[in-house]
Amino acid sequence: MPKPFFDYSRILTQIAVEVRPLCDQGRVADYIPMLAAIPKSRFGIAVYTNAGKQYVVGDAEIAFSIQSISKVYGLTLALQAVGESLWERVGREPSGNAFNSLVQLEYEKGIPRNPFINAGALVVADIILSHYSNPKETLLAFVRARANNPYIQVDSAVAQSEKDTGFRNAALANFLKSFKNLDNEVSAVLDFYFYQCAIAMTCIDLAKSFRFLANAGICPWTNEAILTPSLTKRVNAIMLTSGTYDAAGDFVYRVGMPAKSGVGGGIVALIPNVLTTAVWSPGLNEKGNSLAGTMALELLTTKTRMSIF
Amino acid sequence: MPKPFFDYSRILTQIAVEVRPLCDQGRVADYIPMLAAIPKSRFGIAVYTNAGKQYVVGDAEIAFSIQSISKVYGLTLALQAVGESLWERVGREPSGNAFNSLVQLEYEKGIPRNPFINAGALVVADIILSHYSNPKETLLAFVRARANNPYIQVDSAVAQSEKDTGFRNAALANFLKSFKNLDNEVSAVLDFYFYQCAIAMTCIDLAKSFRFLANAGICPWTNEAILTPSLTKRVNAIMLTSGTYDAAGDFVYRVGMPAKSGVGGGIVALIPNVLTTAVWSPGLNEKGNSLAGTMALELLTTKTRMSIF
Amino acid sequence: MPKPFFDYSRILTQIAVEVRPLCDQGRVADYIPMLAAIPKSRFGIAVYTNAGKQYVVGDAEIAFSIQSISKVYGLTLALQAVGESLWERVGREPSGNAFNSLVQLEYEKGIPRNPFINAGALVVADIILSHYSNPKETLLAFVRARANNPYIQVDSAVAQSEKDTGFRNAALANFLKSFKNLDNEVSAVLDFYFYQCAIAMTCIDLAKSFRFLANAGICPWTNEAILTPSLTKRVNAIMLTSGTYDAAGDFVYRVGMPAKSGVGGGIVALIPNVLTTAVWSPGLNEKGNSLAGTMALELLTTKTRMSIF
Amino acid sequence: MPKPFFDYSRILTQIAVEVRPLCDQGRVADYIPMLAAIPKSRFGIAVYTNAGKQYVVGDAEIAFSIQSISKVYGLTLALQAVGESLWERVGREPSGNAFNSLVQLEYEKGIPRNPFINAGALVVADIILSHYSNPKETLLAFVRARANNPYIQVDSAVAQSEKDTGFRNAALANFLKSFKNLDNEVSAVLDFYFYQCAIAMTCIDLAKSFRFLANAGICPWTNEAILTPSLTKRVNAIMLTSGTYDAAGDFVYRVGMPAKSGVGGGIVALIPNVLTTAVWSPGLNEKGNSLAGTMALELLTTKTRMSIF
């Protein structure tokens, strides 16, 4: 794939202007007060090229709740711990249903369809609990190291609030336990899961933290091999087919990049060997992905003519 | 319907002989050790006629875990507390699926199909917790009064064991809570539910305790109107369509009596204005009803030519 | 059950007055023009007691399309032909879903839940085609003999119209064929099925034609044993648990009689050894049963205090 | 992406050797006799690079039934006719269920999840019937032109056999018609669909015929713009997320190429701007994709380190 010179600053600025009207149309997640309080008008985008350049526009330096984007970090840690044996306990097929559905889980006897639906992320959390002695510390240190930012925090009020209202996730965790697909206590798994979702990061942090996935598994700052090239490709494959809830097909169709979204309004996406990007706009579409964020990424691949296809 | 004189003793003895070979074929519930330990060879049956006669054969005086049969007591207490408004929170349609399925609950947005599937019984338990200041004491006193036996106990080891392993019920309760169809704490609802299931009773106790349902709502010992005649008919209607898990159609077809079964191997059934009966054999068929017990009740209606049809 | 003397004429007249306002509230089936054209104001009811008395009020002598009520005749003919072996190809559990759902059929590998959902009635039709040399003539002769009315006709315009628009039934039939649960050609099975649904009868016809089911299987006019007493009870059992689409639980709760409804607005119900009744009001409730008709039957059992419970 | 020089001949030969043991393990589709008769030992593979080189190994010149691979041609013709408005009648999300399931279709009210499940392909066929005056001739001419082979034929015995046994597809078509998502006669849609599936092609034909999809929409032989670059990317996106039945996630994970498989044992795959490839081995895995064929493609991307990630 050719890598022409783009004036990313100009392109990102254009995108911010074009998607601005969409920011008002989405619906901010309101199941916990902290998320509901975020103004819809926020919009930020950051791009990191593999050549080492950074481009940012808008609210790219405001931290927000990364929510499900954290599932990529969890998956990475679990793959580091157990490798491909992870697939004995989680599938890797797109879910074809709403992201927290119990139906398919029952149908498939407690094996979640993929690691990015909530059930799958709970199994991944269970694996992390079983293999790391200080799982929360390990996770936070991992995220800080990948983003090259030691100040990243977990918003404990968000974590607590999710715990207080997360009955559906508690149902999922108990259901998984009934199928013997959780080894640890339900409450411990949920505690870690809510902790993970409550990490607060900026677009800049997020785009930087995914760079190893666009770089054959190597973290650019530390030169560490976070994942093998093969596993790196596979995490990207799962993001592509399952990273954006029940809109993965539409997302691949329109955007054409592996990506992971969260209900906080963030989306991180990448083109292997070329760039990573993170966008944030709190208003969500009916599938739970950032409305303006999805459009921004579609415009990015359209304007640059870069996609994986 | 004519009420000819039957030699019930002879009929019950014949039945006990005829179903004996079936006792070995069922599968004893083994999800908690206390149930798994019960010998398959147990078989007891008791009949109480509305004329006041009692007939018993076999192990009718051995107490066993009544499990889901307790849902009838729960439903009665909840109807006493809130009357027909109960149906705003629970349906009364047969479930058409395995008895603890989450699928239908999701499809119907947190309204359980009927009060005898586990989800429905949890909502009933929630209502009881909201309306009685000492729910456990009230329940136990109610059961003792209906069975005219002050020595009935709850097997606390069974209750504890169910609590330790009841992840599927915990999933259901959290799921109901996520739909805002539980007012009390999940843990409190589960605690009461497991207490209720762990009541230990004999066939004699059970047959006696259901007599008000065959007697237009009047308890024969206390002369109390437990339910109005109208509500009594309606509880019987729900037992008929939903009392035997996903085998209700087959049960009505073969037996033709309103009935409630439990995984402990007990089944209580009745013909309004005629009799109540309770049977016990721990081996279950693939639908979770006592295998020999179902056949015993089919033989009872066949031999006496009594059924509601 | 006591059989006191009731002034049925007065009771039926009262009922007609009381349900009148409901006639306007239902929704007339409109999937074929012939049904859509029926005025909502029609209301008729007929009662036949086992003592041989007939009571009629309102439009009880106007013929209407019996639709799914015909499934009871089909089931009777199939049971005459193959007896209990019918249950190898059709279940007898309530369906727990909308009456023409394909989901459960797929889940249960081509065995319809019961003979009164459309899929089940198609299998029953297939059995009739395989066992009677002139199935349509046999069916019509059977219905005429049971109703003691040689003038009953099939509305061929209705049958043709259903054939032209019955894509969902064609889907079901092909689906059953794919599971090898139809022996005859799909088109032949559908042709017979649409013929059966298009029979036109009055409330009087219907109430008379079901009398053998309230009379231990004996047709009162011909003294023929149409079904054995045992099979008669079983047909009643299936009507009770599955005769009114996905409202069977509610219907049993409110009405307490075995019954079969049709989208033409008719419902036939009975109390074994006591009476049969047919009611007609074209406006349907959201479950597809006659709205005023269901209420009329509820009032009948309430006012006479007769029900099977 | 770098395009190093590969010794494709050597690589394909190695692959043929490595996957040989798998050829015996799959299960040949046996729902029609013509497919069941194909020997399992067949294995062929062809690669066409965008640089214009062709590499073939094994049975790459034997024609076989392309079956569902034809859905890509159908989709292309329909997009030529109606463009993006096609998505009003078909979705583009992975199905998450077995490829011919009716459940999801009911749940989504007659809008198939994507154009590559059978229901979606039937809607695509309906669009083609509505927009081309000689649809079969148009399709065959299109395929011949894309493969640059005027001798490609439809196996009419296969088409007839599918028509005789295709009850499940007939169920789907009638079901779609009941939701008004077919404009033409059910029988006409099925006739075209079975015709399309019965096209017989070789690996060489297939690899050549997909070259426009690896070439920004331009057919290399005719220089025609078959699709715009944008629509070309989108067809590739849909192949990636939905081209291999319910194994798309696993296929993307292991192979990482947009692809379309058929129950005849063929799979066509491509890397945009780099190559197309077609592989054939009749033995299928449990998801309905060629067992040895999938492994061959996995080895190809592994050995060449080329994938879209």
GROMACS .gro file of N, CA and C in nm, chain A residues 41-139:
model
  297
   41SER      N    1  -2.107   1.824   2.321
   41SER     CA    2  -2.032   1.904   2.224
   41SER      C    3  -1.884   1.866   2.216
   42ARG      N    4  -1.840   1.779   2.306
   42ARG     CA    5  -1.698   1.739   2.300
   42ARG      C    6  -1.668   1.665   2.171
   43PHE      N    7  -1.558   1.699   2.111
   43PHE     CA    8  -1.509   1.623   1.997
   43PHE      C    9  -1.357   1.635   1.990
   44GLY      N   10  -1.291   1.522   1.984
   44GLY     CA   11  -1.146   1.524   1.970
   44GLY      C   12  -1.101   1.411   1.881
   45ILE      N   13  -0.988   1.431   1.817
   45ILE     CA   14  -0.933   1.325   1.734
   45ILE      C   15  -0.780   1.336   1.735
   46ALA      N   16  -0.716   1.220   1.738
   46ALA     CA   17  -0.569   1.216   1.734
   46ALA      C   18  -0.526   1.109   1.636
   47VAL      N   19  -0.420   1.136   1.562
   47VAL     CA   20  -0.361   1.038   1.470
   47VAL      C   21  -0.213   1.026   1.501
   48TYR      N   22  -0.166   0.903   1.510
   48TYR     CA   23  -0.022   0.877   1.518
   48TYR      C   24   0.018   0.796   1.398
   49THR      N   25   0.110   0.845   1.320
   49THR     CA   26   0.159   0.763   1.209
   49THR      C   27   0.273   0.675   1.257
   50ASN      N   28   0.292   0.568   1.185
   50ASN     CA   29   0.405   0.482   1.219
   50ASN      C   30   0.538   0.551   1.195
   51ALA      N   31   0.533   0.655   1.116
   51ALA     CA   32   0.654   0.735   1.096
   51ALA      C   33   0.685   0.821   1.218
   52GLY      N   34   0.594   0.822   1.317
   52GLY     CA   35   0.626   0.891   1.441
   52GLY      C   36   0.566   1.030   1.454
   53LYS      N   37   0.477   1.066   1.363
   53LYS     CA   38   0.416   1.199   1.372
   53LYS      C   39   0.285   1.191   1.447
   54GLN      N   40   0.252   1.299   1.517
   54GLN     CA   41   0.128   1.308   1.594
   54GLN      C   42   0.047   1.427   1.542
   55TYR      N   43  -0.084   1.405   1.521
   55TYR     CA   44  -0.172   1.512   1.476
   55TYR      C   45  -0.294   1.511   1.567
   56VAL      N   46  -0.332   1.626   1.619
   56VAL     CA   47  -0.449   1.629   1.709
   56VAL      C   48  -0.535   1.749   1.674
   57VAL      N   49  -0.665   1.728   1.692
   57VAL     CA   50  -0.762   1.835   1.670
   57VAL      C   51  -0.868   1.825   1.779
   58GLY      N   52  -0.913   1.938   1.828
   58GLY     CA   53  -1.025   1.940   1.921
   58GLY      C   54  -0.987   1.893   2.060
   59ASP      N   55  -1.084   1.828   2.128
   59ASP     CA   56  -1.069   1.791   2.269
   59ASP      C   57  -0.987   1.663   2.286
   60ALA      N   58  -0.876   1.658   2.220
   60ALA     CA   59  -0.796   1.535   2.221
   60ALA      C   60  -0.713   1.519   2.347
   61GLU      N   61  -0.716   1.623   2.432
   61GLU     CA   62  -0.637   1.613   2.555
   61GLU      C   63  -0.725   1.607   2.680
   62ILE      N   64  -0.854   1.587   2.660
   62ILE     CA   65  -0.944   1.571   2.775
   62ILE      C   66  -0.964   1.422   2.799
   63ALA      N   67  -0.944   1.380   2.923
   63ALA     CA   68  -0.962   1.239   2.955
   63ALA      C   69  -1.110   1.205   2.966
   64PHE      N   70  -1.146   1.089   2.916
   64PHE     CA   71  -1.285   1.040   2.928
   64PHE      C   72  -1.280   0.891   2.963
   65SER      N   73  -1.396   0.836   2.992
   65SER     CA   74  -1.404   0.697   3.038
   65SER      C   75  -1.393   0.605   2.917
   66ILE      N   76  -1.290   0.520   2.916
   66ILE     CA   77  -1.266   0.443   2.793
   66ILE      C   78  -1.360   0.325   2.780
   67GLN      N   79  -1.417   0.281   2.892
   67GLN     CA   80  -1.514   0.172   2.891
   67GLN      C   81  -1.465   0.050   2.810
   68SER      N   82  -1.540   0.008   2.710
   68SER     CA   83  -1.509  -0.118   2.642
   68SER      C   84  -1.379  -0.118   2.564
   69ILE      N   85  -1.324   0.000   2.538
   69ILE     CA   86  -1.193   0.002   2.471
   69ILE      C   87  -1.091  -0.074   2.556
   70SER      N   88  -1.114  -0.074   2.686
   70SER     CA   89  -1.023  -0.144   2.778
   70SER      C   90  -1.017  -0.294   2.749
   71LYS      N   91  -1.118  -0.346   2.680
   71LYS     CA   92  -1.118  -0.490   2.652
   71LYS      C   93  -0.999  -0.531   2.566
   72VAL      N   94  -0.946  -0.439   2.488
   72VAL     CA   95  -0.828  -0.471   2.407
   72VAL      C   96  -0.706  -0.489   2.497
   73TYR      N   97  -0.694  -0.405   2.598
   73TYR     CA   98  -0.582  -0.422   2.692
   73TYR      C   99  -0.597  -0.555   2.766
   74GLY      N  100  -0.721  -0.584   2.810
   74GLY     CA  101  -0.745  -0.709   2.881
   74GLY      C  102  -0.711  -0.829   2.795
   75LEU      N  103  -0.756  -0.824   2.671
   75LEU     CA  104  -0.726  -0.936   2.581
   75LEU      C  105  -0.574  -0.953   2.563
   76THR      N  106  -0.505  -0.841   2.550
   76THR     CA  107  -0.359  -0.849   2.532
   76THR      C  108  -0.293  -0.915   2.653
   77LEU      N  109  -0.330  -0.871   2.773
   77LEU     CA  110  -0.272  -0.931   2.894
   77LEU      C  111  -0.305  -1.080   2.904
   78ALA      N  112  -0.427  -1.116   2.869
   78ALA     CA  113  -0.466  -1.257   2.877
   78ALA      C  114  -0.390  -1.340   2.774
   79LEU      N  115  -0.371  -1.285   2.655
   79LEU     CA  116  -0.293  -1.358   2.553
   79LEU      C  117  -0.147  -1.373   2.597
   80GLN      N  118  -0.094  -1.269   2.662
   80GLN     CA  119   0.043  -1.281   2.715
   80GLN      C  120   0.052  -1.396   2.816
   81ALA      N  121  -0.056  -1.413   2.893
   81ALA     CA  122  -0.053  -1.513   3.001
   81ALA      C  123  -0.080  -1.654   2.950
   82VAL      N  124  -0.178  -1.671   2.862
   82VAL     CA  125  -0.218  -1.808   2.825
   82VAL      C  126  -0.210  -1.837   2.677
   83GLY      N  127  -0.177  -1.737   2.596
   83GLY     CA  128  -0.163  -1.761   2.452
   83GLY      C  129  -0.291  -1.810   2.388
   84GLU      N  130  -0.276  -1.889   2.286
   84GLU     CA  131  -0.392  -1.932   2.207
   84GLU      C  132  -0.487  -2.024   2.285
   85SER      N  133  -0.444  -2.073   2.400
   85SER     CA  134  -0.535  -2.158   2.477
   85SER      C  135  -0.655  -2.078   2.527
   86LEU      N  136  -0.644  -1.947   2.520
   86LEU     CA  137  -0.759  -1.863   2.555
   86LEU      C  138  -0.884  -1.904   2.478
   87TRP      N  139  -0.867  -1.951   2.354
   87TRP     CA  140  -0.983  -1.980   2.269
   87TRP      C  141  -1.059  -2.105   2.311
   88GLU      N  142  -1.007  -2.174   2.410
   88GLU     CA  143  -1.088  -2.283   2.465
   88GLU      C  144  -1.204  -2.229   2.549
   89ARG      N  145  -1.191  -2.105   2.594
   89ARG     CA  146  -1.294  -2.051   2.683
   89ARG      C  147  -1.372  -1.934   2.624
   90VAL      N  148  -1.326  -1.883   2.511
   90VAL     CA  149  -1.394  -1.772   2.443
   90VAL      C  150  -1.387  -1.797   2.294
   91GLY      N  151  -1.493  -1.770   2.222
   91GLY     CA  152  -1.491  -1.783   2.077
   91GLY      C  153  -1.433  -1.661   2.010
   92ARG      N  154  -1.433  -1.659   1.877
   92ARG     CA  155  -1.387  -1.538   1.808
   92ARG      C  156  -1.476  -1.509   1.687
   93GLU      N  157  -1.603  -1.538   1.703
   93GLU     CA  158  -1.700  -1.506   1.599
   93GLU      C  159  -1.776  -1.379   1.637
   94PRO      N  160  -1.810  -1.299   1.537
   94PRO     CA  161  -1.895  -1.182   1.566
   94PRO      C  162  -2.025  -1.229   1.633
   95SER      N  163  -2.082  -1.142   1.717
   95SER     CA  164  -2.192  -1.191   1.801
   95SER      C  165  -2.327  -1.184   1.733
   96GLY      N  166  -2.344  -1.095   1.638
   96GLY     CA  167  -2.473  -1.092   1.570
   96GLY      C  168  -2.591  -1.057   1.657
   97ASN      N  169  -2.567  -0.998   1.772
   97ASN     CA  170  -2.675  -0.960   1.860
   97ASN      C  171  -2.631  -0.839   1.941
   98ALA      N  172  -2.720  -0.786   2.019
   98ALA     CA  173  -2.684  -0.674   2.103
   98ALA      C  174  -2.568  -0.717   2.193
   99PHE      N  175  -2.487  -0.618   2.235
   99PHE     CA  176  -2.358  -0.653   2.293
   99PHE      C  177  -2.364  -0.721   2.428
  100ASN      N  178  -2.474  -0.712   2.498
  100ASN     CA  179  -2.478  -0.779   2.628
  100ASN      C  180  -2.586  -0.885   2.636
  101SER      N  181  -2.619  -0.943   2.523
  101SER     CA  182  -2.725  -1.043   2.518
  101SER      C  183  -2.687  -1.171   2.591
  102LEU      N  184  -2.784  -1.228   2.659
  102LEU     CA  185  -2.763  -1.355   2.726
  102LEU      C  186  -2.803  -1.473   2.639
  103VAL      N  187  -2.879  -1.445   2.535
  103VAL     CA  188  -2.935  -1.554   2.456
  103VAL      C  189  -2.828  -1.643   2.397
  104GLN      N  190  -2.737  -1.579   2.325
  104GLN     CA  191  -2.636  -1.657   2.256
  104GLN      C  192  -2.548  -1.735   2.354
  105LEU      N  193  -2.525  -1.672   2.468
  105LEU     CA  194  -2.443  -1.738   2.569
  105LEU      C  195  -2.509  -1.868   2.615
  106GLU      N  196  -2.641  -1.864   2.630
  106GLU     CA  197  -2.711  -1.986   2.670
  106GLU      C  198  -2.703  -2.088   2.558
  107TYR      N  199  -2.727  -2.039   2.437
  107TYR     CA  200  -2.728  -2.128   2.322
  107TYR      C  201  -2.593  -2.196   2.306
  108GLU      N  202  -2.487  -2.122   2.338
  108GLU     CA  203  -2.353  -2.178   2.317
  108GLU      C  204  -2.291  -2.227   2.448
  109LYS      N  205  -2.376  -2.253   2.544
  109LYS     CA  206  -2.337  -2.324   2.666
  109LYS      C  207  -2.223  -2.259   2.742
  110GLY      N  208  -2.231  -2.128   2.752
  110GLY     CA  209  -2.139  -2.058   2.839
  110GLY      C  210  -2.008  -2.017   2.776
  111ILE      N  211  -1.990  -2.042   2.647
  111ILE     CA  212  -1.871  -1.995   2.576
  111ILE      C  213  -1.908  -1.867   2.502
  112PRO      N  214  -1.861  -1.752   2.551
  112PRO     CA  215  -1.896  -1.626   2.483
  112PRO      C  216  -1.846  -1.626   2.339
  113ARG      N  217  -1.919  -1.558   2.254
  113ARG     CA  218  -1.886  -1.557   2.111
  113ARG      C  219  -1.748  -1.498   2.084
  114ASN      N  220  -1.709  -1.395   2.157
  114ASN     CA  221  -1.579  -1.332   2.133
  114ASN      C  222  -1.540  -1.251   2.257
  115PRO      N  223  -1.413  -1.209   2.265
  115PRO     CA  224  -1.365  -1.145   2.388
  115PRO      C  225  -1.414  -1.001   2.405
  116PHE      N  226  -1.487  -0.947   2.307
  116PHE     CA  227  -1.526  -0.807   2.315
  116PHE      C  228  -1.673  -0.788   2.351
  117ILE      N  229  -1.754  -0.895   2.351
  117ILE     CA  230  -1.884  -0.881   2.416
  117ILE      C  231  -1.859  -0.891   2.566
  118ASN      N  232  -1.950  -0.838   2.644
  118ASN     CA  233  -1.926  -0.831   2.788
  118ASN      C  234  -1.895  -0.967   2.848
  119ALA      N  235  -1.969  -1.070   2.805
  119ALA     CA  236  -1.945  -1.202   2.861
  119ALA      C  237  -1.802  -1.247   2.833
  120GLY      N  238  -1.757  -1.224   2.712
  120GLY     CA  239  -1.622  -1.262   2.677
  120GLY      C  240  -1.518  -1.185   2.757
  121ALA      N  241  -1.544  -1.056   2.777
  121ALA     CA  242  -1.450  -0.975   2.854
  121ALA      C  243  -1.446  -1.020   3.000
  122LEU      N  244  -1.557  -1.073   3.051
  122LEU     CA  245  -1.557  -1.125   3.189
  122LEU      C  246  -1.471  -1.251   3.197
  123VAL      N  247  -1.477  -1.335   3.098
  123VAL     CA  248  -1.391  -1.454   3.098
  123VAL      C  249  -1.244  -1.412   3.088
  124VAL      N  250  -1.216  -1.314   3.003
  124VAL     CA  251  -1.079  -1.262   2.993
  124VAL      C  252  -1.034  -1.206   3.129
  125ALA      N  253  -1.123  -1.134   3.195
  125ALA     CA  254  -1.089  -1.081   3.329
  125ALA      C  255  -1.058  -1.194   3.425
  126ASP      N  256  -1.136  -1.301   3.416
  126ASP     CA  257  -1.114  -1.416   3.503
  126ASP      C  258  -0.975  -1.476   3.479
  127ILE      N  259  -0.936  -1.485   3.353
  127ILE     CA  260  -0.802  -1.537   3.320
  127ILE      C  261  -0.693  -1.447   3.379
  128ILE      N  262  -0.712  -1.316   3.367
  128ILE     CA  263  -0.614  -1.222   3.422
  128ILE      C  264  -0.603  -1.240   3.574
  129LEU      N  265  -0.719  -1.253   3.640
  129LEU     CA  266  -0.716  -1.272   3.785
  129LEU      C  267  -0.639  -1.398   3.823
  130SER      N  268  -0.652  -1.500   3.742
  130SER     CA  269  -0.585  -1.627   3.774
  130SER      C  270  -0.435  -1.625   3.747
  131HIS      N  271  -0.389  -1.532   3.662
  131HIS     CA  272  -0.249  -1.539   3.620
  131HIS      C  273  -0.162  -1.421   3.663
  132TYR      N  274  -0.221  -1.319   3.720
  132TYR     CA  275  -0.140  -1.206   3.766
  132TYR      C  276  -0.166  -1.187   3.915
  133SER      N  277  -0.059  -1.168   3.989
  133SER     CA  278  -0.080  -1.158   4.134
  133SER      C  279  -0.139  -1.024   4.174
  134ASN      N  280  -0.110  -0.918   4.098
  134ASN     CA  281  -0.169  -0.787   4.126
  134ASN      C  282  -0.238  -0.736   4.001
  135PRO      N  283  -0.351  -0.792   3.970
  135PRO     CA  284  -0.410  -0.766   3.838
  135PRO      C  285  -0.439  -0.620   3.811
  136LYS      N  286  -0.495  -0.549   3.909
  136LYS     CA  287  -0.527  -0.408   3.883
  136LYS      C  288  -0.400  -0.326   3.858
  137GLU      N  289  -0.300  -0.348   3.942
  137GLU     CA  290  -0.175  -0.275   3.926
  137GLU      C  291  -0.110  -0.309   3.792
  138THR      N  292  -0.114  -0.436   3.759
  138THR     CA  293  -0.054  -0.479   3.632
  138THR      C  294  -0.123  -0.413   3.515
  139LEU      N  295  -0.255  -0.412   3.519
  139LEU     CA  296  -0.330  -0.352   3.409
  139LEU      C  297  -0.298  -0.204   3.396
   0.00000   0.00000   0.00000
